Amino acid sequence: MNPLDQPPDPARQPLDGIVVVDLSQIYNGPYATFLMAAAGATVIKVEPPGGEPLRRRGVVGGAALPFAMLNGCKQCIVLDLKSAEGKATLRDLIRDADVLVENFAPGTMDRLELGADILQGLNPRLIYASSSGFGSDGPYRSYPAMDLTVQAMAGVMSTTGYPDRPPVKAGPALCDFFAGVHLYGAIATALFERERTGVARRLEVAMQDAVYPALSSSLGMHWGQRDAKSPPPPRTGNRHGGLAESPYNVYPTSDGWIAIICVGDIHWRSLVNTMERPELAEDPRFSGLKQRVALMDEVDALVSDWTSHRTKEEAFQALMANKVPCAPVRDLEEVVNDPNMHARGSLQWQDHPELGRIVVQHSPLRYAGVPRLTLEPSHALGADTAIVLRERLGRNQHDSSAAAPRAAAKIGD
């Protein structure tokens, strides 16, 4: 029987058969390619001699964990793209690849004579995907693009923190990972288009562009108050970014904090009944959202007085029983051991050959009927160079063009 005549296998991984050459580093690109690997793609991670910067951070405490989180299920090879041999090997790998991903500074690949025009000339079906902090065609193209600098430029820092204190960065690397998710989406879209039309595009995602929509609440407040004589401060602490909900804050408990949100009058009534203060539901000072927002400090004081006399678990259970939106503020140890994420397979324990027993995340993307891949630990630097070049290019490990002298190097070397 012709393989094309066989019925499709519904349990086949969505990206099975797709080959990705991954030149990306740190968080942005590697997260996009991790999502592809977790969906069944063959991802060949290309690193320079000595390893990419995130791997090299492994010499500092637990800094090796992020590399393991983002690079499982990938084949790791070493190529020196500054050498003629390394460039030639990359070009050979590209000939049968579907996607190339890079997040170097704009212009880097062109200077290496490995830009989109050259690589897509070798393989017209190649989707060339790049990501940078501020894009390749604007006045900021040469600006340094780490998560911190993009948070500063994109407005994230100016809207984070308390109004009477300096701006602070968001704790997570939001700009990197927002860009990584958008980059994955762009690649998936381009693959879909190629299947329909045969056209393989060059695409890019800028971190600044990816994070801007997340400012929507703050932008709404800014837009509505931009002509006011005394506009509200851009930083609202734990309150609603647009100062358009109340109560909406993090409140003290006897052993920590709990987040409580009332998005309508029904929630407010449920909250005051839980607090055994039903009269507040009829109090004209708090009878509607507009009134509660105007008296936000008083509302927060009322709620804090109730929460502070209970543990966060006691408050959480009481509020949940009355369907008040809330959540205890948990520390990282609690998050790592989250029973919901472990039950769903979203977090998994893994025995890593270099890091010991660790927790890693699976892809948030799920496909009905498709079994989830078992997450394979990240590989040592260059561990797959010989097998990749032998199986994909027919070269043996003694071929000088392999340009992989450090196939057995460890993280941090």
Short mmCIF file of C-alpha atoms in Angstrom, two decimals:
data_model
loop_
_atom_site.label_atom_id
_atom_site.label_comp_id
_atom_site.label_asym_id
_atom_site.label_seq_id
_atom_site.Cartn_x
_atom_site.Cartn_y
_atom_site.Cartn_z
CA MET A 1 0.00 0.00 0.00
CA ASN A 2 1.21 3.49 -0.82
CA PRO A 3 1.98 5.29 2.46
CA LEU A 4 -0.02 8.25 1.18
CA ASP A 5 -3.09 6.02 0.90
CA GLN A 6 -2.94 4.93 4.52
CA PRO A 7 -5.40 6.60 6.90
CA PRO A 8 -3.87 9.31 9.11
CA ASP A 9 -2.82 8.34 12.61
CA PRO A 10 -4.76 10.59 15.04
CA ALA A 11 -2.21 9.88 17.77
CA ARG A 12 0.70 11.15 15.66
CA GLN A 13 2.42 14.19 17.13
CA PRO A 14 1.30 17.36 15.33
CA LEU A 15 4.81 18.41 14.24
CA ASP A 16 6.19 14.93 13.63
CA GLY A 17 8.52 15.09 10.63
CA ILE A 18 9.24 18.82 10.94
CA VAL A 19 12.97 19.57 11.25
CA VAL A 20 14.02 22.74 13.07
CA VAL A 21 17.55 24.14 13.14
CA ASP A 22 17.69 26.16 16.35
CA LEU A 23 20.39 28.82 16.67
CA SER A 24 18.54 30.70 19.42
CA GLN A 25 19.74 31.38 22.94
CA ILE A 26 18.65 32.35 26.46
CA TYR A 27 14.81 32.33 26.77
CA ASN A 28 13.04 33.86 23.78
CA GLY A 29 13.85 31.53 20.88
CA PRO A 30 14.56 28.43 22.97
CA TYR A 31 11.04 28.53 24.44
CA ALA A 32 9.50 28.67 20.96
CA THR A 33 11.60 25.71 19.84
CA PHE A 34 10.83 23.82 23.06
CA LEU A 35 7.12 24.11 22.24
CA MET A 36 7.90 22.70 18.79
CA ALA A 37 9.97 19.84 20.22
CA ALA A 38 7.19 18.99 22.68
CA ALA A 39 4.81 18.80 19.70
CA GLY A 40 7.02 16.22 17.99
CA ALA A 41 9.37 18.29 15.84
CA THR A 42 13.03 17.28 15.49
CA VAL A 43 14.89 20.26 16.94
CA ILE A 44 18.64 20.47 16.34
CA LYS A 45 20.07 22.98 18.79
CA VAL A 46 23.25 24.51 17.40
CA GLU A 47 25.62 26.03 19.95
CA PRO A 48 29.02 27.67 19.63
CA PRO A 49 32.11 26.08 21.19
CA GLY A 50 31.68 26.63 24.94
CA GLY A 51 27.88 26.60 24.72
CA GLU A 52 25.19 29.26 24.46
CA PRO A 53 25.03 31.92 27.21
CA LEU A 54 22.22 30.25 29.18
CA ARG A 55 24.19 27.01 29.44
CA ARG A 56 27.26 28.90 30.60
CA ARG A 57 25.28 30.42 33.48
CA GLY A 58 25.21 26.93 34.98
CA VAL A 59 28.39 27.67 36.92
CA VAL A 60 26.29 29.87 39.24
CA GLY A 61 24.19 27.97 41.77
CA GLY A 62 20.89 26.76 40.35
CA ALA A 63 21.28 28.79 37.16
CA ALA A 64 21.60 25.58 35.13
CA LEU A 65 17.93 24.79 35.69
CA PRO A 66 16.54 27.24 33.09
CA PHE A 67 18.63 25.61 30.36
CA ALA A 68 17.26 22.21 31.32
CA MET A 69 13.71 23.58 31.36
CA LEU A 70 13.90 25.02 27.84
CA ASN A 71 16.08 22.53 25.99
CA GLY A 72 14.71 19.08 26.72
CA CYS A 73 13.77 16.90 23.74
CA LYS A 74 16.38 18.63 21.54
CA GLN A 75 19.51 17.32 19.85
CA CYS A 76 22.52 19.41 20.88
CA ILE A 77 25.40 19.98 18.47
CA VAL A 78 28.37 22.34 18.38
CA LEU A 79 29.28 24.38 15.30
CA ASP A 80 31.66 27.33 15.08
CA LEU A 81 29.72 29.61 12.74
CA LYS A 82 32.71 31.95 12.54
CA SER A 83 34.65 29.24 10.73
CA ALA A 84 34.29 28.21 7.10
CA GLU A 85 33.72 24.61 8.17
CA GLY A 86 30.98 25.51 10.62
CA LYS A 87 29.17 27.69 8.09
CA ALA A 88 29.37 24.94 5.46
CA THR A 89 27.92 22.40 7.88
CA LEU A 90 25.05 24.69 8.81
CA ARG A 91 24.25 25.28 5.15
CA ASP A 92 24.20 21.52 4.59
CA LEU A 93 21.82 21.03 7.54
CA ILE A 94 19.55 23.73 6.16
CA ARG A 95 19.05 21.95 2.84
CA ASP A 96 16.60 19.46 4.39
CA ALA A 97 15.25 21.57 7.24
CA ASP A 98 11.79 23.11 7.54
CA VAL A 99 12.52 25.96 9.95
CA LEU A 100 15.52 27.97 11.11
CA VAL A 101 15.15 29.96 14.35
CA GLU A 102 17.57 32.63 15.54
CA ASN A 103 17.43 35.54 17.96
CA PHE A 104 20.76 37.22 17.36
CA ALA A 105 21.03 40.97 17.10
CA PRO A 106 19.64 42.16 13.75
CA GLY A 107 22.24 41.86 11.00
CA THR A 108 24.33 39.17 12.72
CA MET A 109 23.33 36.35 10.36
CA ASP A 110 23.95 38.52 7.31
CA ARG A 111 27.44 39.36 8.57
CA LEU A 112 28.07 35.63 8.95
CA GLU A 113 26.89 35.17 5.33
CA LEU A 114 24.05 32.99 6.66
CA GLY A 115 21.16 35.40 6.23
CA ALA A 116 17.66 34.57 5.04
CA ASP A 117 18.35 35.25 1.37
CA ILE A 118 21.27 32.83 1.30
CA LEU A 119 19.64 30.05 3.32
CA GLN A 120 16.28 30.27 1.57
CA GLY A 121 18.19 30.25 -1.71
CA LEU A 122 19.60 26.87 -0.68
CA ASN A 123 16.20 25.64 0.50
CA PRO A 124 13.15 27.51 -0.87
CA ARG A 125 10.90 25.61 1.59
CA LEU A 126 12.80 26.94 4.60
CA ILE A 127 10.87 29.16 7.01
CA TYR A 128 13.36 31.65 8.44
CA ALA A 129 12.20 32.83 11.89
CA SER A 130 13.96 35.51 13.89
CA SER A 131 13.27 37.44 17.06
CA SER A 132 14.90 40.47 18.60
CA GLY A 133 14.16 43.09 21.20
CA PHE A 134 12.96 45.91 18.99
CA GLY A 135 12.74 44.51 15.47
CA SER A 136 15.05 44.64 12.47
CA ASP A 137 13.71 47.71 10.67
CA GLY A 138 13.12 50.48 13.23
CA PRO A 139 15.30 53.12 14.85
CA TYR A 140 15.80 50.90 17.90
CA ARG A 141 17.16 47.91 15.93
CA SER A 142 20.63 48.21 17.46
CA TYR A 143 19.49 48.77 21.05
CA PRO A 144 20.55 46.11 23.59
CA ALA A 145 17.67 43.70 24.04
CA MET A 146 17.59 41.83 27.32
CA ASP A 147 14.33 41.31 29.15
CA LEU A 148 15.17 44.14 31.57
CA THR A 149 15.89 46.68 28.84
CA VAL A 150 12.74 45.79 26.93
CA GLN A 151 10.64 46.01 30.11
CA ALA A 152 12.06 49.50 30.62
CA MET A 153 11.44 50.65 27.03
CA ALA A 154 8.06 48.95 26.59
CA GLY A 155 6.31 50.45 29.63
CA VAL A 156 6.28 47.35 31.81
CA MET A 157 8.51 48.89 34.49
CA SER A 158 6.71 52.23 34.60
CA THR A 159 3.43 50.42 35.36
CA THR A 160 4.85 47.96 37.91
CA GLY A 161 5.21 48.76 41.60
CA TYR A 162 3.63 51.33 43.91
CA PRO A 163 2.92 54.96 42.98
CA ASP A 164 5.11 56.40 45.74
CA ARG A 165 8.11 54.20 44.96
CA PRO A 166 10.49 53.80 42.00
CA PRO A 167 9.40 51.62 39.08
CA VAL A 168 10.39 47.96 39.31
CA LYS A 169 10.68 45.19 36.79
CA ALA A 170 8.20 42.35 36.71
CA GLY A 171 9.66 39.30 38.45
CA PRO A 172 9.26 36.86 35.54
CA ALA A 173 11.03 37.43 32.22
CA LEU A 174 7.79 38.54 30.60
CA CYS A 175 9.18 40.09 27.42
CA ASP A 176 11.34 37.09 26.57
CA PHE A 177 8.56 34.56 27.04
CA PHE A 178 5.80 36.68 25.48
CA ALA A 179 8.03 36.92 22.42
CA GLY A 180 8.73 33.19 22.52
CA VAL A 181 5.02 32.34 22.51
CA HIS A 182 4.39 34.77 19.64
CA LEU A 183 7.37 33.36 17.76
CA TYR A 184 5.96 29.85 18.07
CA GLY A 185 2.59 31.09 16.82
CA ALA A 186 4.21 32.83 13.86
CA ILE A 187 6.15 29.69 12.93
CA ALA A 188 3.04 27.50 13.19
CA THR A 189 1.14 29.99 11.02
CA ALA A 190 3.94 30.01 8.45
CA LEU A 191 4.03 26.20 8.36
CA PHE A 192 0.28 26.16 7.78
CA GLU A 193 0.61 28.65 4.93
CA ARG A 194 3.43 26.67 3.36
CA GLU A 195 1.31 23.53 3.39
CA ARG A 196 -1.49 25.38 1.61
CA THR A 197 0.48 27.48 -0.85
CA GLY A 198 4.06 26.23 -0.94
CA VAL A 199 5.29 29.67 0.10
CA ALA A 200 7.94 29.69 2.84
CA ARG A 201 8.27 33.06 4.49
CA ARG A 202 10.77 34.94 6.52
CA LEU A 203 9.16 36.08 9.78
CA GLU A 204 10.15 37.99 12.88
CA VAL A 205 8.79 38.85 16.32
CA ALA A 206 9.99 41.82 18.38
CA MET A 207 9.83 41.53 22.16
CA GLN A 208 8.56 45.11 22.43
CA ASP A 209 5.69 44.38 20.05
CA ALA A 210 4.79 41.13 21.83
CA VAL A 211 4.44 42.66 25.29
CA TYR A 212 2.61 45.88 24.37
CA PRO A 213 -0.95 44.40 24.40
CA ALA A 214 -0.40 43.27 28.01
CA LEU A 215 -0.47 46.95 29.01
CA SER A 216 -4.15 47.18 28.04
CA SER A 217 -5.57 48.03 31.49
CA SER A 218 -2.91 50.65 32.17
CA LEU A 219 -3.29 52.08 28.67
CA GLY A 220 -7.05 52.32 29.16
CA MET A 221 -6.57 54.37 32.32
CA HIS A 222 -3.94 56.54 30.64
CA TRP A 223 -6.09 57.15 27.59
CA GLY A 224 -9.17 58.03 29.58
CA GLN A 225 -7.30 60.40 31.92
CA ARG A 226 -4.67 61.87 29.61
CA ASP A 227 -6.28 65.32 29.64
CA ALA A 228 -7.01 65.37 33.38
CA LYS A 229 -5.27 68.01 35.50
CA SER A 230 -4.27 65.33 38.03
CA PRO A 231 -4.06 62.04 36.15
CA PRO A 232 -3.78 58.87 38.24
CA PRO A 233 -0.30 57.41 38.74
CA PRO A 234 0.82 54.77 36.25
CA ARG A 235 1.83 52.35 39.01
CA THR A 236 -1.02 50.85 41.00
CA GLY A 237 0.76 48.22 43.11
CA ASN A 238 -1.47 45.16 43.50
CA ARG A 239 -4.57 47.10 42.55
CA HIS A 240 -6.21 46.84 39.14
CA GLY A 241 -3.94 48.28 36.46
CA GLY A 242 -6.74 50.56 35.28
CA LEU A 243 -8.04 51.33 38.81
CA ALA A 244 -11.40 50.10 37.53
CA GLU A 245 -12.20 47.33 40.04
CA SER A 246 -12.62 47.36 43.81
CA PRO A 247 -11.88 45.39 45.84
CA TYR A 248 -8.94 44.22 43.75
CA ASN A 249 -5.80 43.78 45.82
CA VAL A 250 -3.62 41.50 47.91
CA TYR A 251 -4.70 41.45 51.54
CA PRO A 252 -2.79 40.40 54.68
CA THR A 253 -3.56 37.20 56.57
CA SER A 254 -2.12 35.92 59.81
CA ASP A 255 0.39 33.78 57.88
CA GLY A 256 0.77 35.48 54.51
CA TRP A 257 -1.37 37.12 51.85
CA ILE A 258 -4.48 36.44 49.79
CA ALA A 259 -5.58 38.00 46.51
CA ILE A 260 -9.26 38.96 46.30
CA ILE A 261 -11.08 40.35 43.28
CA CYS A 262 -14.68 41.45 42.94
CA VAL A 263 -15.59 42.01 39.31
CA GLY A 264 -19.22 42.87 39.95
CA ASP A 265 -21.86 43.62 42.55
CA ILE A 266 -22.67 39.91 42.95
CA HIS A 267 -19.12 39.21 44.06
CA TRP A 268 -19.22 42.19 46.44
CA ARG A 269 -22.38 40.90 48.06
CA SER A 270 -20.86 37.43 48.41
CA LEU A 271 -17.73 38.92 49.94
CA VAL A 272 -19.50 41.01 52.58
CA ASN A 273 -21.74 38.06 53.46
CA THR A 274 -18.62 35.93 53.93
CA MET A 275 -17.20 38.67 56.12
CA GLU A 276 -20.47 38.64 58.13
CA ARG A 277 -21.01 42.28 57.21
CA PRO A 278 -24.21 42.05 55.09
CA GLU A 279 -25.10 45.67 55.87
CA LEU A 280 -22.24 46.78 53.62
CA ALA A 281 -24.14 45.45 50.61
CA GLU A 282 -26.81 48.10 51.20
CA ASP A 283 -24.48 50.88 52.25
CA PRO A 284 -24.79 53.63 49.57
CA ARG A 285 -21.07 54.36 49.87
CA PHE A 286 -20.31 50.93 48.40
CA SER A 287 -23.48 50.16 46.47
CA GLY A 288 -21.89 50.15 43.02
CA LEU A 289 -18.57 49.74 41.30
CA LYS A 290 -18.11 53.47 40.74
CA GLN A 291 -18.68 54.17 44.43
CA ARG A 292 -16.30 51.42 45.55
CA VAL A 293 -13.56 52.58 43.18
CA ALA A 294 -13.92 56.13 44.52
CA LEU A 295 -13.47 54.81 48.08
CA MET A 296 -10.85 52.20 47.27
CA ASP A 297 -8.79 52.82 50.41
CA GLU A 298 -11.83 52.35 52.68
CA VAL A 299 -12.86 49.18 50.86
CA ASP A 300 -9.37 47.73 51.20
CA ALA A 301 -9.30 48.58 54.90
CA LEU A 302 -12.59 46.75 55.47
CA VAL A 303 -11.37 43.65 53.65
CA SER A 304 -7.96 43.71 55.33
CA ASP A 305 -9.55 43.86 58.77
CA TRP A 306 -11.36 40.59 58.00
CA THR A 307 -8.49 38.73 56.30
CA SER A 308 -5.87 39.68 58.89
CA HIS A 309 -7.63 37.62 61.56
CA ARG A 310 -7.49 34.42 59.49
CA THR A 311 -4.86 32.24 57.90
CA LYS A 312 -4.69 32.44 54.14
CA GLU A 313 -6.11 28.91 53.87
CA GLU A 314 -9.03 29.76 56.19
CA ALA A 315 -9.80 32.89 54.20
CA PHE A 316 -9.44 31.03 50.91
CA GLN A 317 -11.81 28.24 51.90
CA ALA A 318 -14.43 30.64 53.26
CA LEU A 319 -14.34 32.81 50.15
CA MET A 320 -14.37 29.87 47.76
CA ALA A 321 -17.43 28.46 49.51
CA ASN A 322 -19.24 31.67 48.54
CA LYS A 323 -17.73 31.86 45.03
CA VAL A 324 -15.68 34.98 45.65
CA PRO A 325 -12.71 35.09 43.22
CA CYS A 326 -9.57 34.73 45.31
CA ALA A 327 -6.29 32.88 45.63
CA PRO A 328 -3.65 32.51 48.33
CA VAL A 329 -0.31 34.09 47.43
CA ARG A 330 2.05 31.13 47.22
CA ASP A 331 5.82 30.97 47.33
CA LEU A 332 7.94 29.18 44.74
CA GLU A 333 8.23 25.99 46.79
CA GLU A 334 4.44 25.73 46.83
CA VAL A 335 4.28 26.47 43.09
CA VAL A 336 6.90 23.85 42.20
CA ASN A 337 4.81 21.25 44.04
CA ASP A 338 1.45 22.46 42.75
CA PRO A 339 -0.92 19.45 42.86
CA ASN A 340 -3.04 20.69 39.95
CA MET A 341 -0.13 21.12 37.55
CA HIS A 342 1.39 17.78 38.57
CA ALA A 343 -1.95 15.99 38.23
CA ARG A 344 -2.36 17.39 34.70
CA GLY A 345 1.21 16.55 33.72
CA SER A 346 1.97 20.24 33.26
CA LEU A 347 4.81 19.84 35.76
CA GLN A 348 6.86 16.66 35.90
CA TRP A 349 9.64 15.37 38.08
CA GLN A 350 12.69 14.43 36.08
CA ASP A 351 15.93 12.67 36.97
CA HIS A 352 18.43 14.83 35.13
CA PRO A 353 21.86 13.26 34.53
CA GLU A 354 23.68 16.45 35.57
CA LEU A 355 21.27 18.32 37.84
CA GLY A 356 19.72 15.45 39.78
CA ARG A 357 15.99 15.37 40.51
CA ILE A 358 14.32 18.51 39.16
CA VAL A 359 10.88 19.75 38.18
CA VAL A 360 10.35 20.71 34.53
CA GLN A 361 7.32 22.14 32.75
CA HIS A 362 5.62 20.48 29.81
CA SER A 363 4.19 22.41 26.88
CA PRO A 364 0.99 24.30 27.77
CA LEU A 365 -0.29 23.33 24.30
CA ARG A 366 -2.44 20.20 24.23
CA TYR A 367 -3.83 18.32 21.27
CA ALA A 368 -6.85 16.06 21.75
CA GLY A 369 -6.10 12.39 21.16
CA VAL A 370 -2.34 12.90 20.96
CA PRO A 371 -0.32 11.35 23.82
CA ARG A 372 2.01 13.79 25.51
CA LEU A 373 5.67 13.20 24.80
CA THR A 374 7.80 12.04 27.70
CA LEU A 375 10.13 14.93 28.34
CA GLU A 376 13.71 13.99 27.61
CA PRO A 377 16.38 15.72 29.72
CA SER A 378 18.49 18.41 28.08
CA HIS A 379 21.70 17.05 26.61
CA ALA A 380 25.30 17.93 27.38
CA LEU A 381 27.04 20.43 25.12
CA GLY A 382 27.62 18.86 21.71
CA ALA A 383 26.39 15.44 22.81
CA ASP A 384 24.56 14.82 19.53
CA THR A 385 26.99 16.39 17.06
CA ALA A 386 28.38 13.14 15.75
CA ILE A 387 25.05 11.33 15.40
CA VAL A 388 23.29 14.34 13.80
CA LEU A 389 26.01 14.86 11.22
CA ARG A 390 26.22 11.13 10.51
CA GLU A 391 22.48 10.56 10.16
CA ARG A 392 21.58 13.82 8.40
CA LEU A 393 24.71 14.51 6.34
CA GLY A 394 26.41 11.12 6.12
CA ARG A 395 29.58 12.33 7.80
CA ASN A 396 31.64 10.50 10.36
CA GLN A 397 33.01 12.06 13.50
CA HIS A 398 36.49 12.37 12.01
CA ASP A 399 35.30 14.58 9.16
CA SER A 400 36.95 17.96 9.73
CA SER A 401 33.89 19.79 8.43
CA ALA A 402 31.89 18.55 11.43
CA ALA A 403 33.53 21.33 13.46
CA ALA A 404 32.50 19.68 16.72
CA PRO A 405 35.57 19.26 18.91
CA ARG A 406 33.68 19.36 22.23
CA ALA A 407 30.95 16.78 21.86
CA ALA A 408 31.32 15.55 25.44
CA ALA A 409 31.60 18.88 27.22
CA LYS A 410 29.52 19.41 30.35
CA ILE A 411 27.22 22.25 31.30
CA GLY A 412 29.30 25.21 32.38
CA ASP A 413 32.39 24.26 30.42
#
